[in-house]
C-alpha atoms as one frame of an Amber mdcrd trajectory, in Angstrom:
protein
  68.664  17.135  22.733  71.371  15.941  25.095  72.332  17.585  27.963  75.367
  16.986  29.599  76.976  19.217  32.542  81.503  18.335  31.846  83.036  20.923
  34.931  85.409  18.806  35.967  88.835  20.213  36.926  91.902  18.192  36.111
  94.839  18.024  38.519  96.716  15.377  37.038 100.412  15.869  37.046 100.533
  15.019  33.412  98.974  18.325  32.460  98.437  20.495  35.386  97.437  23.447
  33.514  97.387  25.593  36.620 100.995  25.417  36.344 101.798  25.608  32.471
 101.221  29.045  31.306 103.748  31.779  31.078 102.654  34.637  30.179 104.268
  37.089  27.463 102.525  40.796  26.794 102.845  41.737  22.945 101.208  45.543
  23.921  99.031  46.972  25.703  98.389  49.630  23.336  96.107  48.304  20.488
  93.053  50.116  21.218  90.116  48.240  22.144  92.214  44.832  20.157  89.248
  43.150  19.128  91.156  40.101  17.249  94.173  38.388  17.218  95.730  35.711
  14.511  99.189  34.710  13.565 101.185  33.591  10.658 105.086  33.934   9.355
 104.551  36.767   7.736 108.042  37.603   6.885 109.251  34.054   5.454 111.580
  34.049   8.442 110.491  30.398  10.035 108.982  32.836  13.159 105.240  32.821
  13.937 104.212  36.871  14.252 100.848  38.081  15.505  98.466  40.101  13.420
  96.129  42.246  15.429  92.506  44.205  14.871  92.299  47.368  16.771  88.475
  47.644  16.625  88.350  51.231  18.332  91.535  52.088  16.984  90.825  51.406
  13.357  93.909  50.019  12.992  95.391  46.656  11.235  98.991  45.817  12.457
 101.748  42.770  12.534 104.151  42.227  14.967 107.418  41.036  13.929 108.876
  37.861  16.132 112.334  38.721  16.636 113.236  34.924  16.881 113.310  34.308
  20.637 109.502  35.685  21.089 110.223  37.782  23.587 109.922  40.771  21.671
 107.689  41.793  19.094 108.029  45.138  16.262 104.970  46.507  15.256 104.168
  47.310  11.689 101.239  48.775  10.387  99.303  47.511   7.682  96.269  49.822
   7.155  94.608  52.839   9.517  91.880  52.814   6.097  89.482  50.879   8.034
  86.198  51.359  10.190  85.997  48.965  13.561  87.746  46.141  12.495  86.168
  42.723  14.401  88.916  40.650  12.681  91.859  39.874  11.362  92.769  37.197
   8.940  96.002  35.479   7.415  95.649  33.497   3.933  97.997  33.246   0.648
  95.116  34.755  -1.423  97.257  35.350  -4.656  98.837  31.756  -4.700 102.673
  33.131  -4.094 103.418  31.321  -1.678 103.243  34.344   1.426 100.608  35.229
   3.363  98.660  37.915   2.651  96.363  39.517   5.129  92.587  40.233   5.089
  89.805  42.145   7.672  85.743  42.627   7.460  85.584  46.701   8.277  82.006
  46.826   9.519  80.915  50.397   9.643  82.277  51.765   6.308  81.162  48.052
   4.451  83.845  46.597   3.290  85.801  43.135   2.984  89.725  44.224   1.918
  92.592  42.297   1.550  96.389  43.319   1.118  99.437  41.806  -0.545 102.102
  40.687   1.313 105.462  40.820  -1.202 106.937  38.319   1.139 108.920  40.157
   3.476 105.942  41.534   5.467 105.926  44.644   2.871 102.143  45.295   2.119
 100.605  46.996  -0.487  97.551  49.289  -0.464  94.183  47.477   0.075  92.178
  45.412  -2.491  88.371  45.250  -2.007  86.913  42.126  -2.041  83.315  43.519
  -1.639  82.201  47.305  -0.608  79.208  49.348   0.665  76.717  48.848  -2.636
  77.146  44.828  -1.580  77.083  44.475   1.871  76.112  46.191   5.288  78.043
  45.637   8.453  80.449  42.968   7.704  81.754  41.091  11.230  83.367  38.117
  10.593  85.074  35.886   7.385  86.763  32.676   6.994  88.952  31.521   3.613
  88.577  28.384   1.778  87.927  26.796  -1.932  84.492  26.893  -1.822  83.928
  26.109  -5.695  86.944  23.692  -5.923  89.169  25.744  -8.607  92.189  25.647
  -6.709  91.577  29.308  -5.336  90.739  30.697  -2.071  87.704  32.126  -2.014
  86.246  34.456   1.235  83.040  33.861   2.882  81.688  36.438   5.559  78.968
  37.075   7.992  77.423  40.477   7.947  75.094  41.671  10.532  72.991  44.297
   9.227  71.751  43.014   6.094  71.695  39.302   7.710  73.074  37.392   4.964
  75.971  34.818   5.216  77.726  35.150   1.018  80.865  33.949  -0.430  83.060
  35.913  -2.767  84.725  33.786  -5.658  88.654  34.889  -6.265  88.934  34.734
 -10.063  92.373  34.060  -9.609  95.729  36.077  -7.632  93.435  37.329  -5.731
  90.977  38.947  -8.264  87.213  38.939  -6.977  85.775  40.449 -10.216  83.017
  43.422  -9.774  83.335  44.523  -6.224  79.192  45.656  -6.395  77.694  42.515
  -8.239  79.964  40.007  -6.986  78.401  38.819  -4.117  77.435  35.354  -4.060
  74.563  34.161  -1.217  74.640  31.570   0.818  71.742  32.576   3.058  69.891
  35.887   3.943  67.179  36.476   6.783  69.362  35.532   9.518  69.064  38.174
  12.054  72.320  39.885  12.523  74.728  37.174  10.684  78.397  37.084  12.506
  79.811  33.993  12.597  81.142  31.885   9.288  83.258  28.382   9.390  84.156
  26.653   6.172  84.325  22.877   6.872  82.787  19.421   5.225  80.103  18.405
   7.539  78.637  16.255   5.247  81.865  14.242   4.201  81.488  15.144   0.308
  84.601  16.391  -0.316  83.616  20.276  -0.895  83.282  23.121   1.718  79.879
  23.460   3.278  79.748  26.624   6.229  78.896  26.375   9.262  77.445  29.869
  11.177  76.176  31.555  13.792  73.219  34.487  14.190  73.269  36.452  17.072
  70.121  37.927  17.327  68.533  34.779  15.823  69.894  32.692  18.687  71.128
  29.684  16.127  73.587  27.417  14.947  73.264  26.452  11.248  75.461  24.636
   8.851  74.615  25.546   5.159  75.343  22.442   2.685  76.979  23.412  -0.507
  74.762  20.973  -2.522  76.652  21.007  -6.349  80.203  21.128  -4.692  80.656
  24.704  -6.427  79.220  27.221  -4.370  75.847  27.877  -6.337  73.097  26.016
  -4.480  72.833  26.146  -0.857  70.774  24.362   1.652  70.466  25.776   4.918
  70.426  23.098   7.921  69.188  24.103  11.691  71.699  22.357  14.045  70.388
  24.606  17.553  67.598  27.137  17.675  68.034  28.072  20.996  71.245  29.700
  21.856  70.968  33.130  23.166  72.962  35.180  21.264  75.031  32.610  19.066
  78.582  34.915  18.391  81.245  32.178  17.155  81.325  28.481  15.680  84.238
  26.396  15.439  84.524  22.342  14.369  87.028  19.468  14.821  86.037  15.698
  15.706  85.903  15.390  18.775  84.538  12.152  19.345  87.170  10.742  17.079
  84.036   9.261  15.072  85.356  10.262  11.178  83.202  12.697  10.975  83.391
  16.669  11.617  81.108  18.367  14.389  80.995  21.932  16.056  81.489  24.006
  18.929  79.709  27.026  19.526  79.712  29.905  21.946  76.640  31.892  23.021
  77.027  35.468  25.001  73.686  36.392  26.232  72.959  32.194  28.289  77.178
  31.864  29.036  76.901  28.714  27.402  79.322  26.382  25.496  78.096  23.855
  23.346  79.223  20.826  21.697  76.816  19.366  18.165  77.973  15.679  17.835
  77.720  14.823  14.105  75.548  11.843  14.686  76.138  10.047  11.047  78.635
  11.926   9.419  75.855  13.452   7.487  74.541  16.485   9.231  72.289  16.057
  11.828  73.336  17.076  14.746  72.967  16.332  18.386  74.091  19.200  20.771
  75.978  18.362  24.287  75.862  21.545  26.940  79.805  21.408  28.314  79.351
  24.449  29.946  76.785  26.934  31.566  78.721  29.119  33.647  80.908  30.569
  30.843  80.317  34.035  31.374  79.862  36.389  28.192  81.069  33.219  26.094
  81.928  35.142  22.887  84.664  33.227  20.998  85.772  29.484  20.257  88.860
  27.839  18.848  88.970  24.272  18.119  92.749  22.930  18.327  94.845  20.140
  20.379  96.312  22.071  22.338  97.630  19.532  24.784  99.295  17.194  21.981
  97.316  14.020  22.372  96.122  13.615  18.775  92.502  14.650  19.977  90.595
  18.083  19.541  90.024  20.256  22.566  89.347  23.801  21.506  89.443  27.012
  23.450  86.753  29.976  24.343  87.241  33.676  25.216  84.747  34.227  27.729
  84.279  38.173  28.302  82.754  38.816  31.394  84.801  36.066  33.176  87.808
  37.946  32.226  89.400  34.523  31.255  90.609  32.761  28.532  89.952  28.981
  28.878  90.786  25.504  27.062  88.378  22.695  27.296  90.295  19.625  27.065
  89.138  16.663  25.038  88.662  13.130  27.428  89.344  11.810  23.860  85.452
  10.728  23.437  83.720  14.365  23.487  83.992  14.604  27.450  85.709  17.649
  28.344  87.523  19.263  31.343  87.552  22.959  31.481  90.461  25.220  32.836
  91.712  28.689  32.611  94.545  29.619  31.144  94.115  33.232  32.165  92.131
  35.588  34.497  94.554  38.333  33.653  92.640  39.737  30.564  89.799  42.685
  30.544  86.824  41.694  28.225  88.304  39.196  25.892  86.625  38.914  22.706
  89.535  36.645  20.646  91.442  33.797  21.090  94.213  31.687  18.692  96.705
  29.220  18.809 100.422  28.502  17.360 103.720  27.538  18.270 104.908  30.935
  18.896 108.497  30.020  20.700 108.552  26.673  18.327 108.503  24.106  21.269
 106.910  22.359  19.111 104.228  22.855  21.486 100.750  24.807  21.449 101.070
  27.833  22.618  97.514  30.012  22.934  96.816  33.837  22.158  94.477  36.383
  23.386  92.980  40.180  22.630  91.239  42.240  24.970  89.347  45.047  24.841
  88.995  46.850  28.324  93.057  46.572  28.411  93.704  46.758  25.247  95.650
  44.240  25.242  97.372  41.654  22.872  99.267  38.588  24.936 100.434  35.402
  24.401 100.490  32.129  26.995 103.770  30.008  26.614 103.194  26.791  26.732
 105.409  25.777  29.980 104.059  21.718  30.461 107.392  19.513  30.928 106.860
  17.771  27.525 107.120  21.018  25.647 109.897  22.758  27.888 111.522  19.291
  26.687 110.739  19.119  22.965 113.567  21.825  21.397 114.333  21.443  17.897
 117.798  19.194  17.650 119.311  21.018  15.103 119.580  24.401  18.350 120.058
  22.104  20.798 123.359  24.099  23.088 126.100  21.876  23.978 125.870  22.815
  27.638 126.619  21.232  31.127 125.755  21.366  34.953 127.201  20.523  37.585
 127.155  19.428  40.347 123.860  17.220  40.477 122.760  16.153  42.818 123.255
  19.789  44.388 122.445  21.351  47.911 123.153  24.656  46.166 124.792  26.553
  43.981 125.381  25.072  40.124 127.421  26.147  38.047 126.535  25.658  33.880
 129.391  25.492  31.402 128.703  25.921  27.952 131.270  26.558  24.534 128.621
  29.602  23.606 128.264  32.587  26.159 124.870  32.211  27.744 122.594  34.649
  28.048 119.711  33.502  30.596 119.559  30.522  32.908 115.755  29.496  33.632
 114.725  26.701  36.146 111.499  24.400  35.757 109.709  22.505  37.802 108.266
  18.983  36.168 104.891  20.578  36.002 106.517  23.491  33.726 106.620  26.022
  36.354 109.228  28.349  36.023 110.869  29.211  39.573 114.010  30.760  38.638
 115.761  32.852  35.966 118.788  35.056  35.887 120.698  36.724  32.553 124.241
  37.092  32.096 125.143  34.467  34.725 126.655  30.965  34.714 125.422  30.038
  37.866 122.368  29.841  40.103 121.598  29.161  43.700 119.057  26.176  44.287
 119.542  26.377  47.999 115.804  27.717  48.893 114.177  25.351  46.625 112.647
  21.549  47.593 114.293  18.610  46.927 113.479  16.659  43.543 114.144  17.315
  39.996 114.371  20.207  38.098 114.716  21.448  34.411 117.678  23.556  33.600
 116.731  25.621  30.294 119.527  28.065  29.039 119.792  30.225  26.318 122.917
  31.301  24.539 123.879  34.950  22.989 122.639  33.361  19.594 119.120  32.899
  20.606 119.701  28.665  21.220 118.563  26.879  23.514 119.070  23.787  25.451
 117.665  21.482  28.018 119.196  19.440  31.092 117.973  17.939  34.397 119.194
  17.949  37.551 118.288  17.104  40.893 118.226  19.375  44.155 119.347  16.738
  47.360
């Protein structure tokens, strides 16, 4: 096994991350929020949030209004028993999302139709308590290759790691016979991943055992979900709670990221032929109460990074991607109490990354907006505001003219810092701020927005 230490800290000014995230508080009312995951659930073009509130019992979206700045809670189901997750997939092939949850101490894996507008209907089992025990954790994906989503999930009292086949719109058949196993004996089973790690062109799953202290990936040997063979990729994690994969060598091939609680450790398994085996790379050994990973790019430069919610740090952190494996890690918040989940999306559609977070101590649900210069830059043409300042250069005061009334002026450094902001104004005063060039985002009464330089003297 490889061992190598990546702490670096980047200051570059092309992505000083120190300075790029803003962040936006959904609620802090989702009682011990234990997960967090978006999708458009109302058809609307918006990314909402979907949330798990573990000690709550509770399963809830939250409407994007269109600027993301505020968020309407609906509730989808208080039917449930602590709640680890929460899940988004178009289970019933209509073309909406639909949303789905493991409810570990009353045993069952449910899912609910969405009728496109974000309406749900009562909830479907996809398994209950005769066929499973403790249920933590599930992932989505055509496991059998008939065109239909199936579920797999982790549960941690009978140890097993299964797959449920969907029939069809969403039909999984006997809820207490149709269990399908993957692999049992695996001592307190939470963690599941659908990807191809063997490059065959079906799902294999990759998971986690928390009491077991391993990383496995299980290879779906006929391509249909009815042999398995059960691969050891690390034995020695201490207290394995999440897997993730991307390629993050850039190599063809798909590897894994894992995070352990119980040793703080992140970990990266190289996928040394595109076949399997795996050699594992320690990135990190300081990450306190790792609990969570995320692969994604979240700093646009075509390569994976992924990011970790690390619970006893109170942070949420992104480990960017050298482009070769080699990664820098960096917070993008302290400002969370015991954070067990992390996501990604384009929330305010920059067309940037922007990252998401639940907490349990706070109870909190919050997203980061993605504030580096490229994706304060990147707004859609088609809501670009026809908009101009002047003067600039300025000592002072500018003034911005626009044909729409405006309803916010923000100011941005090149790093993405915001400095200023004012509503209901046409001007702003740059007199206290340094010389050099600034960003001038405004926002109309419609909810468009628009981007122009200018340059403090």
């Amino acid at each position: 096994m490889k061992t190598k230490l990546f702490l670096l800290f980047m200051t570059s000014v092309c992505f000083n991350i120190n300075a790029q995230w803003l962040e936006h508080i959904i609620s802090t009312e989702v009682f011990e929020a234990g997960s967090v995951f978006t999708a458009d659930i109302n058809g609307d073009g918006d990314m909402d949030v979907l949330s798990a509130a573990t000690g709550g019992n509770s399963i809830d979206w939250w409407e994007n209004d269109g600027t993301s700045e505020n968020f309407e809670q609906h509730n989808i189901s208080t039917n449930v028993d602590r709640p680890y997750q929460v899940f988004a997939a178009d289970i019933n092939g209509d073309g909406d999302m639909d949303v789905l949850y493991p409810s570990r101490d009353d045993d069952k894996l449910v899912w609910h139709e969405n009728d496109g507008d974000g309406n749900f209907g009562p909830q479907q089992l996809i398994t209950a308590q005769a066929n499973t025990d403790g249920p933590r954790f599930l992932d989505v994906a055509d496991i059998d290759g008939d065109g239909w989503d199936d579920v797999i999930s982790a549960s941690a009292f009978d140890h097993k790691f299964v797959w449920y086949k969907n029939l069809g719109k969403g039909d999984f058949g006997d809820i207490n016979t149709n269990q399908r196993i993957i692999s049992e004996d695996e001592n307190q089973a939470i963690s599941v991943h659908a990807v191809d790690i063997d490059g065959d062109g079906d799902f294999d799953v990759a998971a986690a055992s928390y009491v077991g202290d391993e990383i496995t990936w299980h290879e779906n040997t006929d391509g249909a979900g009815n042999s398995w063979t059960r691969h050891v990729v690390e034995s020695n994690r201490d207290g394995a709670a999440s897997v993730s994969s991307g390629d993050f060598d850039e190599d063809g091939d798909m590897d894994l990221v894992s995070a352990s609680q119980f040793d703080n450790t992140i970990a990266w398994h190289e996928n040394t032929d595109g076949a399997g085996p795996f050699d594992t790379d320690i990135i990190d050994v300081q990450a306190g109460g790792a609990v969570f990973v995320y692969a994604i790019d979240i700093d646009g430069d075509k390569d994976m990074d992924f990011l970790a919610a690390l619970l006893l740090d109170s942070e949420i952190v992104a480990y960017v991607n050298k482009g070769d494996g080699e990664f820098t890690r960096h917070i993008i918040t302290s400002n969370v109490d015991f954070p067990v989940s992390v996501h990604a999306e384009d929330i305010d559609g920059y067309e940037c990354i922007d990252v998401l977070s639940a907490s349990v101590l706070d109870n909190t649900i919050a997203w980061y907006e993605n504030m580096y210069e490229k994706c304060i830059l990147s707004v859609n043409e088609n809501i670009l505001v026809d908009f101009s300042v002047y003067p600039s250069p300025t000592s002072g005061v500018i003034t911005v003219q626009s044909k729409t009334a405006i309803s916010q002026i923000e100011v941005y450094t090149v790093f993405g810092q915001l400095i200023l902001s004012n509503s209901n104004k046409n001007d702003m005063d740059l007199s206290n701020v340094s010389q050099g060039i600034y960003f001038i985002k405004i926002k109309d009464i419609n909810g468009d927005f628009g981007i122009q330089k200018v340059v403090k003297k």
